Coordinates of C-alpha atoms in Angstrom, one line a residue:
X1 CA 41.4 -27.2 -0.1
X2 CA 44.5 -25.5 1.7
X3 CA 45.4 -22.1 1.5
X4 CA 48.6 -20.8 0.8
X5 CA 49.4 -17.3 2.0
X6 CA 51.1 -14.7 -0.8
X7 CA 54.0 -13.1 0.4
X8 CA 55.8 -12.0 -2.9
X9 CA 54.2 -8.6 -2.7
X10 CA 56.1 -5.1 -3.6
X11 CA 54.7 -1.7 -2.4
X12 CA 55.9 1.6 -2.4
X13 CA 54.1 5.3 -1.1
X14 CA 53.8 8.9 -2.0
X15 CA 52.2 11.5 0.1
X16 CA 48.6 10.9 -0.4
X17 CA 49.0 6.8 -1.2
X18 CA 50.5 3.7 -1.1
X19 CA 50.8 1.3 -4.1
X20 CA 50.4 -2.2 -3.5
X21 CA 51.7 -4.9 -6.5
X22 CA 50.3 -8.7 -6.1
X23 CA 51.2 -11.1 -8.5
X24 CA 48.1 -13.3 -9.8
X25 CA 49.3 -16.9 -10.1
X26 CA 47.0 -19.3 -12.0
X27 CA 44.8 -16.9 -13.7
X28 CA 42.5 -16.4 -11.2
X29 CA 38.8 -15.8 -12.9
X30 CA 37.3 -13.8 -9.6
X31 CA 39.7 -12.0 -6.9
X32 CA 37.3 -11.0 -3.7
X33 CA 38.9 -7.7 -2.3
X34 CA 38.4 -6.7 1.6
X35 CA 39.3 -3.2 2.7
X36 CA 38.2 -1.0 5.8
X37 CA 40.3 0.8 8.0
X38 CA 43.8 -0.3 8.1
X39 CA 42.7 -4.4 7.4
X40 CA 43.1 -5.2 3.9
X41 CA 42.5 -9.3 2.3
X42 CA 42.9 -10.2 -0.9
X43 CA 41.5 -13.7 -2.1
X44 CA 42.0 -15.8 -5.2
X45 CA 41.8 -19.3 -4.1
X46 CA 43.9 -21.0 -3.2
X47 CA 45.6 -18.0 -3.1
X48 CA 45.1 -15.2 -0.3
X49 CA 46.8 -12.2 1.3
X50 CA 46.2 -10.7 4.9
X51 CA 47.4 -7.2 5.4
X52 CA 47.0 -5.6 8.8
X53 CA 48.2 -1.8 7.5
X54 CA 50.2 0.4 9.6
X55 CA 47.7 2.9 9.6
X56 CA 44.4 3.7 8.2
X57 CA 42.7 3.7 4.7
X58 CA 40.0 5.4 2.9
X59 CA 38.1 2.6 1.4
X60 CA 35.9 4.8 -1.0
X61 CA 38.8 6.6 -3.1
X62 CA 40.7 3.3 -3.1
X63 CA 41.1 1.7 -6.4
X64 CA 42.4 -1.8 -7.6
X65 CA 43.5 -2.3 -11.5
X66 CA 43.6 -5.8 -12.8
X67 CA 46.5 -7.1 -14.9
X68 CA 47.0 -10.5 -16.6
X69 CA 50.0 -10.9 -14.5
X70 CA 49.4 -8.9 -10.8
X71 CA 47.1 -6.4 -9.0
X72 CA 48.0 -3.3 -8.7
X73 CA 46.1 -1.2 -5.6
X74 CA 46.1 2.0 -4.8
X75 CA 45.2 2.7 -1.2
X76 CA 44.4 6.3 0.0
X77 CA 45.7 7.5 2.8
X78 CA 43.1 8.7 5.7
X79 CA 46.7 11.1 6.5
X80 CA 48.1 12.8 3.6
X81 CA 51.8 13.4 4.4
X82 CA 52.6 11.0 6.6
X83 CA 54.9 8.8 5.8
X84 CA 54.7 4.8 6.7
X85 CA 57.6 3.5 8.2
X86 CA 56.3 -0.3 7.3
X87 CA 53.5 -1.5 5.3
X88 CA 52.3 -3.6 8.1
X89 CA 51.9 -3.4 12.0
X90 CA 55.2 -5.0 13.6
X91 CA 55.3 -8.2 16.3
X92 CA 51.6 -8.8 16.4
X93 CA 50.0 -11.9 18.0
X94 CA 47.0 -14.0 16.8
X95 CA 44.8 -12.5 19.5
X96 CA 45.8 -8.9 18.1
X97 CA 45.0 -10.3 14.1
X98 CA 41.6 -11.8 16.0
X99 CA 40.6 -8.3 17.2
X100 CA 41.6 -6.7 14.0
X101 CA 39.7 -9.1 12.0
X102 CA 36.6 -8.8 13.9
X103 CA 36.9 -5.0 14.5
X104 CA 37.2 -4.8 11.1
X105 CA 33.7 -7.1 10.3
X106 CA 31.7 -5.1 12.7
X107 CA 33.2 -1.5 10.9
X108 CA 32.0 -3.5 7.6
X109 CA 28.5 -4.9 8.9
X110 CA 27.6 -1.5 10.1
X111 CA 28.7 0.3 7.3
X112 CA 26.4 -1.5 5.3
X113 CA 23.9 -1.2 7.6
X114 CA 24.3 2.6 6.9
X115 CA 24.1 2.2 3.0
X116 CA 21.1 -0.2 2.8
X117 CA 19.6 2.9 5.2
X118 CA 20.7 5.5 2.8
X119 CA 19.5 3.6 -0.1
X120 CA 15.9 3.0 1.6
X121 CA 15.7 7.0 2.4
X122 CA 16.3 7.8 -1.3
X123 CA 14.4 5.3 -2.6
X124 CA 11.6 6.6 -0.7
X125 CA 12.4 10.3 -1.4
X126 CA 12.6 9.4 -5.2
X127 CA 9.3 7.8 -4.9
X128 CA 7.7 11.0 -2.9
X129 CA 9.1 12.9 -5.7
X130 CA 8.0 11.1 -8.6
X131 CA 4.4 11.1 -6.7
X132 CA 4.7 14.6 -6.1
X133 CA 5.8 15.2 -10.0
X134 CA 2.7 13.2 -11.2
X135 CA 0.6 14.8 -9.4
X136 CA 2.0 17.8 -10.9
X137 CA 1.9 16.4 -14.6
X138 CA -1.7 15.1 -13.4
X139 CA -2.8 19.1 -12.5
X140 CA -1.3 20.5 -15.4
X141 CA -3.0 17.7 -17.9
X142 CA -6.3 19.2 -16.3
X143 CA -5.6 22.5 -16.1
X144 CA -5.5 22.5 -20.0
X145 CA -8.1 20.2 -20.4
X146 CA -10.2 22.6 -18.8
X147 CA -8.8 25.5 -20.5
X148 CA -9.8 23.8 -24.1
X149 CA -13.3 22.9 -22.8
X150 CA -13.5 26.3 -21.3
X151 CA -12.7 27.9 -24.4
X152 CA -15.2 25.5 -26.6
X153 CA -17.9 26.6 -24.5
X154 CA -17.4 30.5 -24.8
X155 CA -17.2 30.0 -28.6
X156 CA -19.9 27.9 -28.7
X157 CA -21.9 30.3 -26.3
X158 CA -20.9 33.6 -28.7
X159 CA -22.4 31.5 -31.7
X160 CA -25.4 30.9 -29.8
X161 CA -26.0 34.5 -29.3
X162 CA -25.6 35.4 -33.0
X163 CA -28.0 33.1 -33.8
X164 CA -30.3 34.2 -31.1
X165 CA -30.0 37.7 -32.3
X166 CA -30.1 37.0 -36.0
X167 CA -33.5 34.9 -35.2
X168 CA -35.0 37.4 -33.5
X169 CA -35.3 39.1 -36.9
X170 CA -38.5 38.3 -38.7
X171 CA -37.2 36.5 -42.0
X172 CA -39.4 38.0 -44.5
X173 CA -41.1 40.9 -42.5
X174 CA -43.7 42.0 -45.4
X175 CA -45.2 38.2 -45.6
X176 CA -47.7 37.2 -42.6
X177 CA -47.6 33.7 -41.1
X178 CA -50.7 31.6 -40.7
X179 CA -51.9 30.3 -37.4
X180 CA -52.1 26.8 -37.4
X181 CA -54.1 24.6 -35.3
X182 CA -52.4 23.2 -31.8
X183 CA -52.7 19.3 -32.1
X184 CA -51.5 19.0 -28.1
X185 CA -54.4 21.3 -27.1
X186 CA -57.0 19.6 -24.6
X187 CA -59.8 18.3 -26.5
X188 CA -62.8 16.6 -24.7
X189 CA -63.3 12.7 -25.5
X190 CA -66.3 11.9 -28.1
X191 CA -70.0 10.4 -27.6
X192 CA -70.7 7.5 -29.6
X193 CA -74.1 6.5 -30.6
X194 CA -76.5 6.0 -33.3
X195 CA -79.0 8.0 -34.9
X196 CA -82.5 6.7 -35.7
X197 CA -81.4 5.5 -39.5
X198 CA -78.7 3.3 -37.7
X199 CA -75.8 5.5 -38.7
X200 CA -73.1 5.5 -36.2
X201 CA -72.1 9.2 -35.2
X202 CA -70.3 10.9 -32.7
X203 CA -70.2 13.9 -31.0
X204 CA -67.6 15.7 -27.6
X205 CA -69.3 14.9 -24.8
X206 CA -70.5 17.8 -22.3
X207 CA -68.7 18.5 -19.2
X208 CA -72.3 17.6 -17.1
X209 CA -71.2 14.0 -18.7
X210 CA -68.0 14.2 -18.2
X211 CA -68.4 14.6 -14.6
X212 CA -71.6 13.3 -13.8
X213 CA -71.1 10.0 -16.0
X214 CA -72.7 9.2 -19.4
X215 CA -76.2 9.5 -19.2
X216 CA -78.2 7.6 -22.6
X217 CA -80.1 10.3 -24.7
X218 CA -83.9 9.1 -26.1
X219 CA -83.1 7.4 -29.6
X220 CA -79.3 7.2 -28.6
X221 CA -77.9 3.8 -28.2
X222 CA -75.4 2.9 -25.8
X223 CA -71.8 2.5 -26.7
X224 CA -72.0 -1.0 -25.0
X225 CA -74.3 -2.2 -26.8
X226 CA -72.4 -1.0 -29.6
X227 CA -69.1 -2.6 -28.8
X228 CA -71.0 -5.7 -28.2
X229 CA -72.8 -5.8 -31.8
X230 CA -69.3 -5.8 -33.4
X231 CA -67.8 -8.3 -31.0
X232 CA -70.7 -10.6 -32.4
X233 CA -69.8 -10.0 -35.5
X234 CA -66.1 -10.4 -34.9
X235 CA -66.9 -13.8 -33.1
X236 CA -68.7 -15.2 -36.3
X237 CA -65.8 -13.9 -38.7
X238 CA -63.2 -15.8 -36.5
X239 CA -65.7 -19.4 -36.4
X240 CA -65.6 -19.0 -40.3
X241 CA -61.8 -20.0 -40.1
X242 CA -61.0 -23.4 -39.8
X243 CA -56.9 -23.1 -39.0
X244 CA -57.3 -21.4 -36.4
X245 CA -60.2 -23.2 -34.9
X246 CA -58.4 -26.5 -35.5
X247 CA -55.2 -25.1 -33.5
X248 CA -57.2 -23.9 -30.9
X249 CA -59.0 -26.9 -29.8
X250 CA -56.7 -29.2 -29.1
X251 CA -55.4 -27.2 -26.3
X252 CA -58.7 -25.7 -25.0
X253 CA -61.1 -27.9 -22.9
X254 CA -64.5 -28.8 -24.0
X255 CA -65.9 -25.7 -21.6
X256 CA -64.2 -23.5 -23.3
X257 CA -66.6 -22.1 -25.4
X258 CA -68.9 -21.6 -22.6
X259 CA -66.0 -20.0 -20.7
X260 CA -65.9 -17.4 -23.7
X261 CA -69.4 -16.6 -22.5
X262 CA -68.9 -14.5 -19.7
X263 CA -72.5 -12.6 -17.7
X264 CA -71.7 -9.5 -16.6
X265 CA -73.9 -7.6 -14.1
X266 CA -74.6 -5.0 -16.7
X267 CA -75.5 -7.1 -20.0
X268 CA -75.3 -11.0 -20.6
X269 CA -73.1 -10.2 -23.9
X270 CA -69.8 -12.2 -24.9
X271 CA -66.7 -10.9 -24.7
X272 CA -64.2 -10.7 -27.3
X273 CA -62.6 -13.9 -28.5
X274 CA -58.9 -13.0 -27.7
X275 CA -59.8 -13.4 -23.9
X276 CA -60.7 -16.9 -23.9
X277 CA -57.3 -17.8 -24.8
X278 CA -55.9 -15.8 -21.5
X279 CA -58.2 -17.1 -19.5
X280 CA -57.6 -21.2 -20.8
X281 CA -54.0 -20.1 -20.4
X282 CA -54.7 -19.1 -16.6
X283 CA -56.0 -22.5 -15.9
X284 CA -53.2 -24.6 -17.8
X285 CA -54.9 -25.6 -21.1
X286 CA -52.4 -24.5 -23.3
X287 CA -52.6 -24.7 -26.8
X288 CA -50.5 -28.5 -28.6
X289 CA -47.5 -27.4 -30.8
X290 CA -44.7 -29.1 -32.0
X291 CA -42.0 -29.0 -29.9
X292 CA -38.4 -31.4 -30.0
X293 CA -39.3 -32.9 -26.2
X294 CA -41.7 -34.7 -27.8
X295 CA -39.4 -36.8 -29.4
X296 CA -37.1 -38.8 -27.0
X297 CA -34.4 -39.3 -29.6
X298 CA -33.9 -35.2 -30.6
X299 CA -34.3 -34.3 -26.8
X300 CA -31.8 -36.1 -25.4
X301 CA -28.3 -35.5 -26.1
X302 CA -25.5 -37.5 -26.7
X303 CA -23.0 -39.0 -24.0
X304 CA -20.0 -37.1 -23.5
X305 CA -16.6 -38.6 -24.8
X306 CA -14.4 -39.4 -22.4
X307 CA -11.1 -37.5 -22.5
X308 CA -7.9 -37.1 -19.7
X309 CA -7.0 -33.6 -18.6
X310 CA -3.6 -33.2 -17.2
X311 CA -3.3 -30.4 -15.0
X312 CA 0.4 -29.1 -13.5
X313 CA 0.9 -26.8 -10.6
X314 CA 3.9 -24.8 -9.9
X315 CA 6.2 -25.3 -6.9
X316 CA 5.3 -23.9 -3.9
X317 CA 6.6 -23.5 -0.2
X318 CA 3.4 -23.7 1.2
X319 CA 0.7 -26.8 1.3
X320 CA -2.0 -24.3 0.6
X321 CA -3.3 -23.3 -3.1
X322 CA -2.5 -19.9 -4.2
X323 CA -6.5 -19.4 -4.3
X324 CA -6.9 -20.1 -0.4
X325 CA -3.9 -17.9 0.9
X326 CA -2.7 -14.5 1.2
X327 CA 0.1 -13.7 -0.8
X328 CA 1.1 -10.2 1.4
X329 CA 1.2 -12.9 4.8
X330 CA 3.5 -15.4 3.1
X331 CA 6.0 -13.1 2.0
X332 CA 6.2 -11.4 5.3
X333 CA 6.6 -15.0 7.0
X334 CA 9.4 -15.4 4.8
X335 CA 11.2 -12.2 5.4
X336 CA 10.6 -12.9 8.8
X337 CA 12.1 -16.8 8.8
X338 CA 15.1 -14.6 6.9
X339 CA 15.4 -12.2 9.2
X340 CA 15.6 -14.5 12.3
X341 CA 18.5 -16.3 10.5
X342 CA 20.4 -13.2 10.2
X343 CA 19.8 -12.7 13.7
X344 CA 21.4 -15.9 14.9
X345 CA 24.5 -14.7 12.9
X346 CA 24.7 -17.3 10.0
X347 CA 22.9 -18.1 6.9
X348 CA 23.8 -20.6 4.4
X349 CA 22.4 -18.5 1.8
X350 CA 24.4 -15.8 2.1
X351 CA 27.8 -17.3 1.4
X352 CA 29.9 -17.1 -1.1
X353 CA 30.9 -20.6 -3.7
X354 CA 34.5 -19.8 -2.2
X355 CA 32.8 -20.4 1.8
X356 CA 30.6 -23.0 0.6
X357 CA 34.0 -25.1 2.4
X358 CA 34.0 -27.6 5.2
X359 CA 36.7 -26.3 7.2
X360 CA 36.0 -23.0 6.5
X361 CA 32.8 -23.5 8.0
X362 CA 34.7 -25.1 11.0
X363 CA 36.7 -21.7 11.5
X364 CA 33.9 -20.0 11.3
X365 CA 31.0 -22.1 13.2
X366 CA 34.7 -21.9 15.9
X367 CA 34.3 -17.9 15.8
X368 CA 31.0 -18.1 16.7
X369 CA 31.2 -20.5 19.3
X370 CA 34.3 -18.2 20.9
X371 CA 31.3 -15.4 21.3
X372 CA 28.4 -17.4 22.8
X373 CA 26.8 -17.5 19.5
X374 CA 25.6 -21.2 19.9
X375 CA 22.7 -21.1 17.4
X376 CA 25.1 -19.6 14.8
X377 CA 27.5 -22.0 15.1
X378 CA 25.2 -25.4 15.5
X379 CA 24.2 -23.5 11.9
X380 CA 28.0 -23.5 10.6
X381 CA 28.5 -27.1 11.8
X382 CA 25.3 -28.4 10.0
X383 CA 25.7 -26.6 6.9
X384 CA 29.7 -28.2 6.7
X385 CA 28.7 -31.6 7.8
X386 CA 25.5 -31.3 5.0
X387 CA 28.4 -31.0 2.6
X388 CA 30.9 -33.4 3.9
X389 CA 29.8 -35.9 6.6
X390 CA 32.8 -38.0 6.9
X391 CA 35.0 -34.9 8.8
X392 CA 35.0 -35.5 12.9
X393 CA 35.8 -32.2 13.8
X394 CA 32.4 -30.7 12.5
X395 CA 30.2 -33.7 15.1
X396 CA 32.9 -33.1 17.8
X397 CA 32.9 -28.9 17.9
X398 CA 28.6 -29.2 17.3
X399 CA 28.5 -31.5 20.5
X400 CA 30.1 -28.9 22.2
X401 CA 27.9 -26.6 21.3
X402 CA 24.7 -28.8 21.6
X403 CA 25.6 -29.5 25.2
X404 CA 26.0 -25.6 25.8
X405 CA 22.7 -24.9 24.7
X406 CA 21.2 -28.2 27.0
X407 CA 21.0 -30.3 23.9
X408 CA 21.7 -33.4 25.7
X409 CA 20.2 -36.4 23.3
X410 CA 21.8 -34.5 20.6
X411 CA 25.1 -34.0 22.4
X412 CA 25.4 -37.3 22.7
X413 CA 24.6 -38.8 19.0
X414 CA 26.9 -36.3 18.1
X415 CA 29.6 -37.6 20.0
X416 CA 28.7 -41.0 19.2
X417 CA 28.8 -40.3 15.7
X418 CA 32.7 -38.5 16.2
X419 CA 33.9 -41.9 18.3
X420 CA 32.9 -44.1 15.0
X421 CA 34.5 -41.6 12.1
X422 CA 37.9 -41.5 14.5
X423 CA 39.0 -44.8 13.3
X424 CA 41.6 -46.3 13.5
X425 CA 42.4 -44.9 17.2
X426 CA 45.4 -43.4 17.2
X427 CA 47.9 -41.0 18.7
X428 CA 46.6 -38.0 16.8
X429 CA 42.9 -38.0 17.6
X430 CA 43.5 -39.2 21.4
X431 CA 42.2 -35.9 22.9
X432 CA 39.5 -35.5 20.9
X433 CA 38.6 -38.7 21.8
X434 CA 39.1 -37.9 25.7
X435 CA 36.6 -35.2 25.0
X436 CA 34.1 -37.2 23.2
X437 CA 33.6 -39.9 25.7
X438 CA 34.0 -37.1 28.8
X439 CA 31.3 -35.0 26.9
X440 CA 28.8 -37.4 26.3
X441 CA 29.6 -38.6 30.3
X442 CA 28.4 -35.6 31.4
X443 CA 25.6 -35.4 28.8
X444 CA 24.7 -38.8 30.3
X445 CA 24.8 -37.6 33.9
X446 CA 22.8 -34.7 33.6
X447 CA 20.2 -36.3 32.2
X448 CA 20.1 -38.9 35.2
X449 CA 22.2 -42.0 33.8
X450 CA 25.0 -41.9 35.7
X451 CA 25.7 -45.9 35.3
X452 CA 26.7 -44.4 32.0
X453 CA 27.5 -41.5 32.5
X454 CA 30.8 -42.0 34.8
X455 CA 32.3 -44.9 32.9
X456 CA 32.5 -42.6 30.0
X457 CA 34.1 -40.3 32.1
X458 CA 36.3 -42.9 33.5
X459 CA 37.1 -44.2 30.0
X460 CA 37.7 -40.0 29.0
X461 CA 40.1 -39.9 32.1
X462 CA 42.1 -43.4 31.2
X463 CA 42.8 -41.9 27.6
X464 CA 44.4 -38.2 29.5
X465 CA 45.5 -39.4 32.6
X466 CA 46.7 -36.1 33.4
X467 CA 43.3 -33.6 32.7
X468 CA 42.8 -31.8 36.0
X469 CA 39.7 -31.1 34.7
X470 CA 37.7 -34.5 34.3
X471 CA 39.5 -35.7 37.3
X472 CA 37.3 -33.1 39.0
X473 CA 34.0 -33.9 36.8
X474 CA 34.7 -37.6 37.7
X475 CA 34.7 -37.3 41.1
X476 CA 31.9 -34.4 41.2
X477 CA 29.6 -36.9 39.6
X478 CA 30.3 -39.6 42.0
X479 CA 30.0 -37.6 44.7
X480 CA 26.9 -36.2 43.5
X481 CA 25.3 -39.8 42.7
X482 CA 26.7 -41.8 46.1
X483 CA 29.1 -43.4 44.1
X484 CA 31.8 -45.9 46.0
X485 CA 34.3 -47.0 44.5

């Protein structure tokens, strides 16, 4: 897209400013507005102004107010009362606009610099603060939580006390209370036994039994024998029913009722019948019941139906899952990959739509070739050849830089690729042709071809008869090589 420069301007001063009055043609929807020190730049594309100002401005108490017809800004003067004899610097070169221009990049990088660092510093104080004020809200939440509780527990303390002092009063002091038994009071375990009519009795037992053991009185029976009369008679009440005998036996072996007789060293008396059903349950003879295994076609379930899931997973710059990494690491990689972008001096995220431009990105991959800033401007050149690969210039001025760097195999497909886009040959694109083929000569020759290497420097020289300088490269490399002619 060309540029054309604005030079239909009015301005006019008073002590403190100057007024500036651009005209808008075509109804610009965005105007980008430059001003630091005494450079000023106006853009509306295709439209843009250059200013380099007789003297300095104040950039912060500037203003600009829009119009439908022109932009009016108002400039403030870093000297109130002087008077400008021009609006612009008189007889200046292109080296002098250069300087200006960059000087004023470098005043504008580090002045944002300076205001990202003010910003961090009062983010962070505005952070200490609000943590400081929480922390303060936080006290003062507890503070009169435990003022409230504080207070519940001295009321409930002083109601306490009244009580206390009320029941300390005998309710009715003319009536006497009874004393009743204490039911937790130690009582010593009974003697059971029975008496010569077969009457079962009890009585406490002495403390010579309790600690000497239970010694059998004449015409008392023992409490064994006791407990093992009624077992009898609980065994012959449990035979009389049939359900549970029936439910029994299936699981119980045919010893079982022989394992319900049990000697003991004492007496040979059977236990109770509960215990045979433990014990049969010890040695796995459990007892039959209905149960849904049984049956095949209950236990086993049906087959699943078959079904499709479709699962989607969101884009991601890494090949791992978000499960297996670190988020914290990744982002710090990429901050890092940003920040040695910045570094190199370009990043093609960081442009504007009105930069996103071919040439543009020429001039600018030019600037940073000028500097020794090779990275940056094999960056500029890519970006501008990603968006338009048909423009010569771009491969040519990237050569150039590839070579600088010792870049040699990509030196010389770049120039390769600049020899086929400048057809048809011509007058106009003659030197850069001379500088393609001497380029990739010496790209050739320094990486030990010099059979190719000096013909293409040969062929550079026959195109610009009159280069001092690849008269010299020619016969460096011959010299260098043995070369005769």
């Amino acid at each position: 897209m060309p540029i054309i420069v604005v030079k239909d301007y009015s301005w006019r001063q008073t002590s403190e400013f100057v007024i500036l009055n651009v005209p808008l043609k075509g109804h610009p929807r965005k105007i980008d507005l430059f001003i630091i020190d005494s450079y000023a730049k106006i853009s509306f594309p295709p439209f843009i102004l250059e200013l380099f100002l007789w003297a300095n401005v104040v950039e912060k108490e500037s203003k600009c107010t829009l119009t439908e017809q022109e932009a009016i800004l108002t400039l403030r003067k870093t000297n109130i009362g002087l008077e400008w004899p021009t609006l612009e610097v008189q007889d200046i070169d292109n080296d002098f606009k250069r300087e200006c221009r960059d000087r004023a990049l470098e005043q504008a990088h580090k002045v944002a610099e300076e205001n990202t660092k003010a910003k961090s510093e009062k983010r962070q104080h505005l952070q200490k603060e609000a943590v400081r004020e929480q922390i303060n809200i936080h006290t003062t939440t507890l503070n009169k939580i435990d003022a409230i509780r504080n207070a519940h527990r001295k009321e409930a303390m002083h109601e306490f006390e009244d009580w206390r002092s009320k029941a300390e009063v005998p309710f009715l002091p003319e009536v006497e209370g009874e004393v009743q038994e204490n039911r937790k009071t130690y009582k010593p375990p009974l003697k059971w036994f029975k008496d010569e009519n077969n009457e079962l009795k009890s009585r406490p037992k002495t403390e010579e039994e309790i600690f000497n053991g239970d010694a059998p009185k004449k015409g008392d029976k023992n409490i064994l024998e006791v407990q093992n009369e009624n077992q009898e008679n609980e065994t012959k009440s449990y035979k009389k029913k049939d359900d549970i005998l029936e439910d029994v036996g299936d699981g119980i072996s045919e010893d079982s009722e022989s394992d319900c007789e049990v000697k003991n060293n004492s007496s040979d008396k059977k236990r109770r019948p509960g215990l045979d059903a433990v014990k049969a349950a010890i040695e796995g003879n459990f007892f039959k019941k209905n149960s849904i295994f049984e049956e095949p076609e209950k236990s086993v379930p049906l087959p699943r139906k078959a079904g499709t899931i479709n699962v989607t997973f969101s884009d991601r710059k890494f090949p791992t899952p978000a499960r297996e990494s670190s988020h914290v690491e990744e982002q710090e990689w990429l901050q890092k990959q940003a920040e040695a972008r910045r570094k190199i001096g370009f990043d093609a995220d960081d442009l504007r739509p009105e930069e996103r431009d071919p040439q543009w990105l020429k001039d600018k991959g030019d600037d940073f070739f000028r500097v020794g800033n090779y990275l940056a401007a094999i960056s500029a050149y890519s970006y501008g050849i990603k968006i338009s690969d048909r423009m010569a210039s771009l491969y040519v001025n990237r050569s150039a830089a590839h070579y600088a760097l010792g870049n040699f195999h990509r030196c010389i497909d770049d120039c390769s690729k600049a020899l086929e886009l400048m057809e048809p040959k011509c007058e106009g694109n003659r030197e850069s042709r001379a500088r393609c083929h001497a380029r990739r000569g010496a790209a050739l020759c320094k990486l030990s071809a010099p059979q190719h290497g000096v013909p293409e420097l040969e062929a550079a020289l026959q195109l610009t008869p009159d280069n001092e300088s690849i008269k010299r490269d020619v016969l460096a490399a011959k010299q260098y090589f043995d070369i005769k002619e």
